[in-house]
PDB file of C-alpha atoms in Angstrom:
ATOM      1  CA  MET M  26     -38.820-113.365 178.361  1.00  0.00           C
ATOM      2  CA  LEU M  27     -41.995-111.484 177.362  1.00  0.00           C
ATOM      3  CA  ASN M  28     -45.430-111.870 178.920  1.00  0.00           C
ATOM      4  CA  VAL M  29     -48.443-110.028 177.509  1.00  0.00           C
ATOM      5  CA  GLU M  30     -51.493-110.403 179.722  1.00  0.00           C
ATOM      6  CA  GLN M  31     -55.094-109.481 178.824  1.00  0.00           C
ATOM      7  CA  ILE M  32     -54.190-106.468 176.652  1.00  0.00           C
ATOM      8  CA  ASP M  33     -56.971-104.192 175.366  1.00  0.00           C
ATOM      9  CA  VAL M  34     -56.110-101.420 172.890  1.00  0.00           C
ATOM     10  CA  TYR M  35     -58.498 -98.893 171.333  1.00  0.00           C
ATOM     11  CA  TYR M  36     -58.225 -96.513 168.401  1.00  0.00           C
ATOM     12  CA  GLY M  37     -60.760 -93.946 169.543  1.00  0.00           C
ATOM     13  CA  HIS M  38     -63.954 -95.942 170.076  1.00  0.00           C
ATOM     14  CA  ILE M  39     -62.775 -98.909 167.999  1.00  0.00           C
ATOM     15  CA  GLN M  40     -61.278-101.797 169.956  1.00  0.00           C
ATOM     16  CA  ALA M  41     -58.246-103.164 168.088  1.00  0.00           C
ATOM     17  CA  LEU M  42     -57.045-105.721 170.672  1.00  0.00           C
ATOM     18  CA  LYS M  43     -59.354-107.684 172.962  1.00  0.00           C
ATOM     19  CA  GLY M  44     -57.809-109.422 175.945  1.00  0.00           C
ATOM     20  CA  VAL M  45     -54.693-110.575 174.101  1.00  0.00           C
ATOM     21  CA  THR M  46     -52.402-112.857 176.108  1.00  0.00           C
ATOM     22  CA  LEU M  47     -49.187-114.423 174.863  1.00  0.00           C
ATOM     23  CA  ASP M  48     -45.753-115.515 176.042  1.00  0.00           C
ATOM     24  CA  VAL M  49     -42.421-115.308 174.237  1.00  0.00           C
ATOM     25  CA  PRO M  50     -39.871-117.651 175.854  1.00  0.00           C
ATOM     26  CA  HIS M  51     -36.189-116.767 175.787  1.00  0.00           C
ATOM     27  CA  GLY M  52     -34.341-117.957 172.685  1.00  0.00           C
ATOM     28  CA  GLU M  53     -37.397-118.862 170.593  1.00  0.00           C
ATOM     29  CA  ILE M  54     -39.013-117.587 167.381  1.00  0.00           C
ATOM     30  CA  VAL M  55     -42.658-116.903 168.152  1.00  0.00           C
ATOM     31  CA  THR M  56     -44.889-116.085 165.182  1.00  0.00           C
ATOM     32  CA  LEU M  57     -48.197-114.215 164.963  1.00  0.00           C
ATOM     33  CA  ILE M  58     -50.346-115.004 161.957  1.00  0.00           C
ATOM     34  CA  GLY M  59     -53.686-113.548 160.954  1.00  0.00           C
ATOM     35  CA  ALA M  60     -55.492-111.606 158.260  1.00  0.00           C
ATOM     36  CA  ASN M  61     -54.984-107.921 157.485  1.00  0.00           C
ATOM     37  CA  GLY M  62     -56.515-105.780 160.221  1.00  0.00           C
ATOM     38  CA  ALA M  63     -56.492-108.592 162.777  1.00  0.00           C
ATOM     39  CA  GLY M  64     -54.403-106.544 165.239  1.00  0.00           C
ATOM     40  CA  LYS M  65     -50.924-108.002 164.710  1.00  0.00           C
ATOM     41  CA  SER M  66     -49.136-104.707 164.039  1.00  0.00           C
ATOM     42  CA  THR M  67     -51.100-103.017 166.826  1.00  0.00           C
ATOM     43  CA  LEU M  68     -49.796-105.633 169.259  1.00  0.00           C
ATOM     44  CA  LEU M  69     -46.168-105.043 168.243  1.00  0.00           C
ATOM     45  CA  LYS M  70     -46.604-101.266 168.524  1.00  0.00           C
ATOM     46  CA  THR M  71     -48.068-101.739 172.011  1.00  0.00           C
ATOM     47  CA  ILE M  72     -45.172-103.941 173.121  1.00  0.00           C
ATOM     48  CA  SER M  73     -42.657-101.388 171.820  1.00  0.00           C
ATOM     49  CA  GLY M  74     -44.380 -98.457 173.567  1.00  0.00           C
ATOM     50  CA  LEU M  75     -45.736 -96.697 170.479  1.00  0.00           C
ATOM     51  CA  LEU M  76     -49.289 -97.374 171.677  1.00  0.00           C
ATOM     52  CA  LYS M  77     -50.554 -97.524 175.256  1.00  0.00           C
ATOM     53  CA  PRO M  78     -52.838-100.371 176.357  1.00  0.00           C
ATOM     54  CA  ASN M  79     -56.188 -99.418 177.873  1.00  0.00           C
ATOM     55  CA  ARG M  80     -56.082-102.541 180.011  1.00  0.00           C
ATOM     56  CA  GLY M  81     -53.697-105.378 180.775  1.00  0.00           C
ATOM     57  CA  SER M  82     -49.986-105.710 181.432  1.00  0.00           C
ATOM     58  CA  ILE M  83     -46.735-106.276 179.588  1.00  0.00           C
ATOM     59  CA  HIS M  84     -43.742-107.731 181.431  1.00  0.00           C
ATOM     60  CA  TYR M  85     -40.286-108.134 179.913  1.00  0.00           C
ATOM     61  CA  THR M  86     -37.731-110.219 181.841  1.00  0.00           C
ATOM     62  CA  GLY M  87     -40.086-109.918 184.820  1.00  0.00           C
ATOM     63  CA  VAL M  88     -40.194-106.104 184.742  1.00  0.00           C
ATOM     64  CA  SER M  89     -43.408-104.199 183.960  1.00  0.00           C
ATOM     65  CA  MET M  90     -43.246-102.189 180.727  1.00  0.00           C
ATOM     66  CA  ASN M  91     -46.557-100.406 181.402  1.00  0.00           C
ATOM     67  CA  GLY M  92     -46.027 -96.658 181.254  1.00  0.00           C
ATOM     68  CA  LYS M  93     -42.521 -96.935 179.776  1.00  0.00           C
ATOM     69  CA  THR M  94     -41.617 -94.757 176.800  1.00  0.00           C
ATOM     70  CA  ALA M  95     -40.531 -96.286 173.495  1.00  0.00           C
ATOM     71  CA  GLN M  96     -36.976 -95.110 174.251  1.00  0.00           C
ATOM     72  CA  ASP M  97     -37.046 -96.834 177.662  1.00  0.00           C
ATOM     73  CA  ILE M  98     -38.178-100.050 175.990  1.00  0.00           C
ATOM     74  CA  VAL M  99     -35.357 -99.918 173.438  1.00  0.00           C
ATOM     75  CA  LYS M 100     -32.894 -99.379 176.300  1.00  0.00           C
ATOM     76  CA  ALA M 101     -34.398-102.404 178.073  1.00  0.00           C
ATOM     77  CA  GLY M 102     -33.512-104.588 175.079  1.00  0.00           C
ATOM     78  CA  ILE M 103     -36.497-104.629 172.687  1.00  0.00           C
ATOM     79  CA  SER M 104     -36.117-103.423 169.080  1.00  0.00           C
ATOM     80  CA  HIS M 105     -38.947-103.092 166.551  1.00  0.00           C
ATOM     81  CA  VAL M 106     -38.638-103.446 162.766  1.00  0.00           C
ATOM     82  CA  PRO M 107     -41.865-101.805 161.572  1.00  0.00           C
ATOM     83  CA  GLU M 108     -44.073-102.802 158.679  1.00  0.00           C
ATOM     84  CA  GLY M 109     -42.974-100.982 155.524  1.00  0.00           C
ATOM     85  CA  ARG M 110     -39.312-100.651 156.603  1.00  0.00           C
ATOM     86  CA  ARG M 111     -39.545 -96.936 157.566  1.00  0.00           C
ATOM     87  CA  VAL M 112     -35.917 -96.147 156.716  1.00  0.00           C
ATOM     88  CA  PHE M 113     -34.776 -92.507 156.706  1.00  0.00           C
ATOM     89  CA  ALA M 114     -34.772 -92.012 152.948  1.00  0.00           C
ATOM     90  CA  ASN M 115     -32.623 -88.852 152.810  1.00  0.00           C
ATOM     91  CA  MET M 116     -29.895 -90.332 154.996  1.00  0.00           C
ATOM     92  CA  SER M 117     -27.202 -92.789 153.985  1.00  0.00           C
ATOM     93  CA  VAL M 118     -27.243 -96.475 154.860  1.00  0.00           C
ATOM     94  CA  LEU M 119     -24.450 -95.888 157.374  1.00  0.00           C
ATOM     95  CA  GLU M 120     -26.303 -92.969 159.003  1.00  0.00           C
ATOM     96  CA  ASN M 121     -29.438 -95.117 159.352  1.00  0.00           C
ATOM     97  CA  LEU M 122     -27.425 -97.854 161.051  1.00  0.00           C
ATOM     98  CA  GLU M 123     -25.730 -95.383 163.383  1.00  0.00           C
ATOM     99  CA  LEU M 124     -29.148 -94.017 164.367  1.00  0.00           C
ATOM    100  CA  GLY M 125     -30.088 -97.536 165.448  1.00  0.00           C
ATOM    101  CA  ALA M 126     -27.513 -97.211 168.238  1.00  0.00           C
ATOM    102  CA  PHE M 127     -28.835 -93.869 169.501  1.00  0.00           C
ATOM    103  CA  VAL M 128     -29.410 -95.159 173.060  1.00  0.00           C
ATOM    104  CA  ARG M 129     -25.852 -96.514 173.354  1.00  0.00           C
ATOM    105  CA  ARG M 130     -22.646 -94.788 174.413  1.00  0.00           C
ATOM    106  CA  ASP M 131     -20.157 -97.675 174.023  1.00  0.00           C
ATOM    107  CA  THR M 132     -18.251 -96.522 170.936  1.00  0.00           C
ATOM    108  CA  ILE M 133     -16.134 -99.660 170.600  1.00  0.00           C
ATOM    109  CA  GLY M 134     -19.177-101.914 170.983  1.00  0.00           C
ATOM    110  CA  ILE M 135     -21.096 -99.910 168.374  1.00  0.00           C
ATOM    111  CA  ARG M 136     -18.219-100.287 165.885  1.00  0.00           C
ATOM    112  CA  HIS M 137     -18.105-104.019 166.586  1.00  0.00           C
ATOM    113  CA  ASP M 138     -21.868-104.395 166.044  1.00  0.00           C
ATOM    114  CA  LEU M 139     -21.689-102.372 162.836  1.00  0.00           C
ATOM    115  CA  GLN M 140     -19.200-104.887 161.467  1.00  0.00           C
ATOM    116  CA  LYS M 141     -21.486-107.736 162.548  1.00  0.00           C
ATOM    117  CA  VAL M 142     -24.390-106.128 160.675  1.00  0.00           C
ATOM    118  CA  PHE M 143     -22.210-105.788 157.555  1.00  0.00           C
ATOM    119  CA  GLU M 144     -21.241-109.479 157.853  1.00  0.00           C
ATOM    120  CA  LEU M 145     -24.917-110.420 158.158  1.00  0.00           C
ATOM    121  CA  PHE M 146     -25.937-108.108 155.288  1.00  0.00           C
ATOM    122  CA  PRO M 147     -22.953-107.702 152.905  1.00  0.00           C
ATOM    123  CA  ARG M 148     -25.139-105.669 150.531  1.00  0.00           C
ATOM    124  CA  LEU M 149     -25.422-102.938 153.176  1.00  0.00           C
ATOM    125  CA  HIS M 150     -21.647-102.635 153.319  1.00  0.00           C
ATOM    126  CA  GLU M 151     -21.563-102.222 149.539  1.00  0.00           C
ATOM    127  CA  ARG M 152     -24.282 -99.547 149.761  1.00  0.00           C
ATOM    128  CA  ARG M 153     -23.143 -97.892 153.006  1.00  0.00           C
ATOM    129  CA  LYS M 154     -22.669 -94.409 151.457  1.00  0.00           C
ATOM    130  CA  GLN M 155     -25.833 -94.607 149.334  1.00  0.00           C
ATOM    131  CA  LEU M 156     -29.025 -92.740 150.254  1.00  0.00           C
ATOM    132  CA  SER M 157     -31.462 -95.212 151.789  1.00  0.00           C
ATOM    133  CA  GLY M 158     -34.357 -94.008 149.660  1.00  0.00           C
ATOM    134  CA  THR M 159     -32.585 -95.261 146.539  1.00  0.00           C
ATOM    135  CA  LEU M 160     -32.308 -98.853 147.813  1.00  0.00           C
ATOM    136  CA  SER M 161     -34.507-101.682 146.544  1.00  0.00           C
ATOM    137  CA  GLY M 162     -37.295-103.004 148.776  1.00  0.00           C
ATOM    138  CA  GLY M 163     -35.199-105.973 149.829  1.00  0.00           C
ATOM    139  CA  GLU M 164     -32.202-103.793 150.642  1.00  0.00           C
ATOM    140  CA  GLN M 165     -34.423-101.475 152.695  1.00  0.00           C
ATOM    141  CA  GLN M 166     -35.721-104.490 154.628  1.00  0.00           C
ATOM    142  CA  MET M 167     -32.131-105.534 155.349  1.00  0.00           C
ATOM    143  CA  LEU M 168     -31.372-101.977 156.472  1.00  0.00           C
ATOM    144  CA  ALA M 169     -34.401-101.831 158.772  1.00  0.00           C
ATOM    145  CA  MET M 170     -33.344-105.112 160.381  1.00  0.00           C
ATOM    146  CA  GLY M 171     -29.710-104.030 160.626  1.00  0.00           C
ATOM    147  CA  ARG M 172     -30.720-100.710 162.188  1.00  0.00           C
ATOM    148  CA  ALA M 173     -32.766-102.540 164.843  1.00  0.00           C
ATOM    149  CA  LEU M 174     -29.847-104.864 165.606  1.00  0.00           C
ATOM    150  CA  MET M 175     -27.591-101.854 166.239  1.00  0.00           C
ATOM    151  CA  ALA M 176     -29.453-101.318 169.524  1.00  0.00           C
ATOM    152  CA  ARG M 177     -28.157-104.791 170.532  1.00  0.00           C
ATOM    153  CA  PRO M 178     -31.652-106.122 171.350  1.00  0.00           C
ATOM    154  CA  LYS M 179     -32.365-109.263 173.301  1.00  0.00           C
ATOM    155  CA  LEU M 180     -35.862-109.360 171.751  1.00  0.00           C
ATOM    156  CA  LEU M 181     -36.482-108.401 168.112  1.00  0.00           C
ATOM    157  CA  LEU M 182     -40.013-107.533 166.925  1.00  0.00           C
ATOM    158  CA  LEU M 183     -40.386-108.068 163.166  1.00  0.00           C
ATOM    159  CA  ASP M 184     -43.484-106.809 161.347  1.00  0.00           C
ATOM    160  CA  GLU M 185     -44.143-108.353 157.910  1.00  0.00           C
ATOM    161  CA  PRO M 186     -40.505-108.689 156.747  1.00  0.00           C
ATOM    162  CA  SER M 187     -41.542-110.472 153.527  1.00  0.00           C
ATOM    163  CA  MET M 188     -44.027-107.813 152.381  1.00  0.00           C
ATOM    164  CA  GLY M 189     -43.509-106.814 148.744  1.00  0.00           C
ATOM    165  CA  LEU M 190     -40.364-108.882 148.249  1.00  0.00           C
ATOM    166  CA  ALA M 191     -39.560-111.395 145.511  1.00  0.00           C
ATOM    167  CA  PRO M 192     -39.791-115.051 146.642  1.00  0.00           C
ATOM    168  CA  LEU M 193     -36.029-115.653 146.394  1.00  0.00           C
ATOM    169  CA  LEU M 194     -35.290-112.613 148.540  1.00  0.00           C
ATOM    170  CA  VAL M 195     -37.937-113.669 151.054  1.00  0.00           C
ATOM    171  CA  LYS M 196     -36.054-116.952 151.561  1.00  0.00           C
ATOM    172  CA  THR M 197     -32.854-114.986 152.131  1.00  0.00           C
ATOM    173  CA  ILE M 198     -34.502-112.711 154.704  1.00  0.00           C
ATOM    174  CA  PHE M 199     -35.959-115.678 156.583  1.00  0.00           C
ATOM    175  CA  ALA M 200     -32.607-117.478 156.598  1.00  0.00           C
ATOM    176  CA  ILE M 201     -31.106-114.347 158.165  1.00  0.00           C
ATOM    177  CA  ILE M 202     -33.890-114.247 160.785  1.00  0.00           C
ATOM    178  CA  GLU M 203     -32.972-117.800 161.746  1.00  0.00           C
ATOM    179  CA  GLU M 204     -29.296-116.830 161.953  1.00  0.00           C
ATOM    180  CA  ILE M 205     -30.108-113.826 164.156  1.00  0.00           C
ATOM    181  CA  ASN M 206     -32.017-116.189 166.437  1.00  0.00           C
ATOM    182  CA  ARG M 207     -29.164-118.726 166.514  1.00  0.00           C
ATOM    183  CA  ASN M 208     -26.858-115.890 167.542  1.00  0.00           C
ATOM    184  CA  GLY M 209     -28.922-115.386 170.687  1.00  0.00           C
ATOM    185  CA  THR M 210     -31.721-112.925 169.841  1.00  0.00           C
ATOM    186  CA  THR M 211     -35.293-113.937 170.649  1.00  0.00           C
ATOM    187  CA  VAL M 212     -37.746-113.087 167.849  1.00  0.00           C
ATOM    188  CA  LEU M 213     -41.433-112.163 167.809  1.00  0.00           C
ATOM    189  CA  LEU M 214     -42.459-112.288 164.145  1.00  0.00           C
ATOM    190  CA  VAL M 215     -45.625-110.980 162.477  1.00  0.00           C
ATOM    191  CA  GLU M 216     -45.986-112.559 159.045  1.00  0.00           C
ATOM    192  CA  GLN M 217     -48.782-113.067 156.516  1.00  0.00           C
ATOM    193  CA  ASN M 218     -46.884-115.814 154.682  1.00  0.00           C
ATOM    194  CA  ALA M 219     -48.120-118.461 157.103  1.00  0.00           C
ATOM    195  CA  ASN M 220     -46.307-121.389 155.479  1.00  0.00           C
ATOM    196  CA  LEU M 221     -42.970-119.639 155.754  1.00  0.00           C
ATOM    197  CA  ALA M 222     -43.666-118.353 159.269  1.00  0.00           C
ATOM    198  CA  LEU M 223     -44.595-121.826 160.499  1.00  0.00           C
ATOM    199  CA  SER M 224     -41.439-123.277 158.968  1.00  0.00           C
ATOM    200  CA  ILE M 225     -39.143-121.315 161.324  1.00  0.00           C
ATOM    201  CA  ALA M 226     -41.345-120.796 164.405  1.00  0.00           C
ATOM    202  CA  THR M 227     -41.165-122.633 167.708  1.00  0.00           C
ATOM    203  CA  ARG M 228     -44.594-121.357 168.810  1.00  0.00           C
ATOM    204  CA  VAL M 229     -47.461-119.784 166.874  1.00  0.00           C
ATOM    205  CA  TYR M 230     -50.381-117.552 167.820  1.00  0.00           C
ATOM    206  CA  VAL M 231     -53.348-116.934 165.503  1.00  0.00           C
ATOM    207  CA  ILE M 232     -55.063-113.553 165.871  1.00  0.00           C
ATOM    208  CA  GLU M 233     -58.500-112.818 164.438  1.00  0.00           C
ATOM    209  CA  THR M 234     -60.364-109.503 164.880  1.00  0.00           C
ATOM    210  CA  GLY M 235     -58.177-108.481 167.808  1.00  0.00           C
ATOM    211  CA  SER M 236     -58.271-111.748 169.762  1.00  0.00           C
ATOM    212  CA  VAL M 237     -55.977-114.774 170.034  1.00  0.00           C
ATOM    213  CA  VAL M 238     -58.093-117.677 168.783  1.00  0.00           C
ATOM    214  CA  LEU M 239     -55.466-120.425 168.570  1.00  0.00           C
ATOM    215  CA  SER M 240     -51.952-121.103 169.814  1.00  0.00           C
ATOM    216  CA  GLY M 241     -49.564-124.001 169.815  1.00  0.00           C
ATOM    217  CA  THR M 242     -46.529-125.483 168.137  1.00  0.00           C
ATOM    218  CA  PRO M 243     -46.220-125.257 164.343  1.00  0.00           C
ATOM    219  CA  GLU M 244     -46.929-128.987 164.137  1.00  0.00           C
ATOM    220  CA  GLU M 245     -50.164-128.589 166.089  1.00  0.00           C
ATOM    221  CA  LEU M 246     -51.364-125.674 163.981  1.00  0.00           C
ATOM    222  CA  VAL M 247     -50.447-127.280 160.652  1.00  0.00           C
ATOM    223  CA  SER M 248     -52.797-130.140 161.542  1.00  0.00           C
ATOM    224  CA  SER M 249     -55.647-127.734 162.406  1.00  0.00           C
ATOM    225  CA  GLU M 250     -58.357-127.663 159.732  1.00  0.00           C
ATOM    226  CA  GLN M 251     -59.172-124.062 160.690  1.00  0.00           C
ATOM    227  CA  VAL M 252     -55.575-122.956 160.084  1.00  0.00           C
ATOM    228  CA  LYS M 253     -55.220-124.979 156.888  1.00  0.00           C
ATOM    229  CA  MET M 254     -58.377-123.510 155.393  1.00  0.00           C
ATOM    230  CA  ALA M 255     -57.765-119.894 156.449  1.00  0.00           C
ATOM    231  CA  TYR M 256     -54.007-119.472 156.149  1.00  0.00           C
ATOM    232  CA  LEU M 257     -52.286-122.352 154.396  1.00  0.00           C
ATOM    233  CA  GLY M 258     -54.355-122.501 151.227  1.00  0.00           C
ATOM    234  CA  SER M 259     -55.427-126.098 151.725  1.00  0.00           C
TER     235      SER M 259
END
């Protein structure tokens, strides 16, 4: 579904990504793990058109995404849930969700998807008239995910969905990610909780200082001494 080939990205004179290559097959949950500052968020922003690569190519369903705007990429079927939620704090939950469908014109389909989001996240239905800035961190994470789903993506980019959440809520969020995937959405997940990420992934990439240093199945990476020492606390 997604092919990233030899991507270089710079912030000024600082190179953030160095020849990054990865594939996201249709229907899978692919996870990126790595330390803070390794380049994981930069890669997601580049895929979603918020940053432009200095070199390399990105193809989605066989079509080049190079030069496409972020809006074009959303229309193509890629939605991005950014690190830190980034909800519109002075707007209601419902208004945030409706904004997620800004590229769509199918009113009936939008209403249908709104109900699906409320079924997936019942708390959002309870809070639908509440200002988003007054929600808890976990509720804001649900809202950010629900808002992204309102674009009806085929590929969902998730950046650190567990950040700052209580362990019980993290389990809930990850169960919902698995359900979203079972319902037909491919997922590219950035996550610092490596144990949890490996538990739901079908393929894993390890990024260090802007480069992919390891990749494989979760089973292969769990048996890697390098991964166990650096990311699994063992």
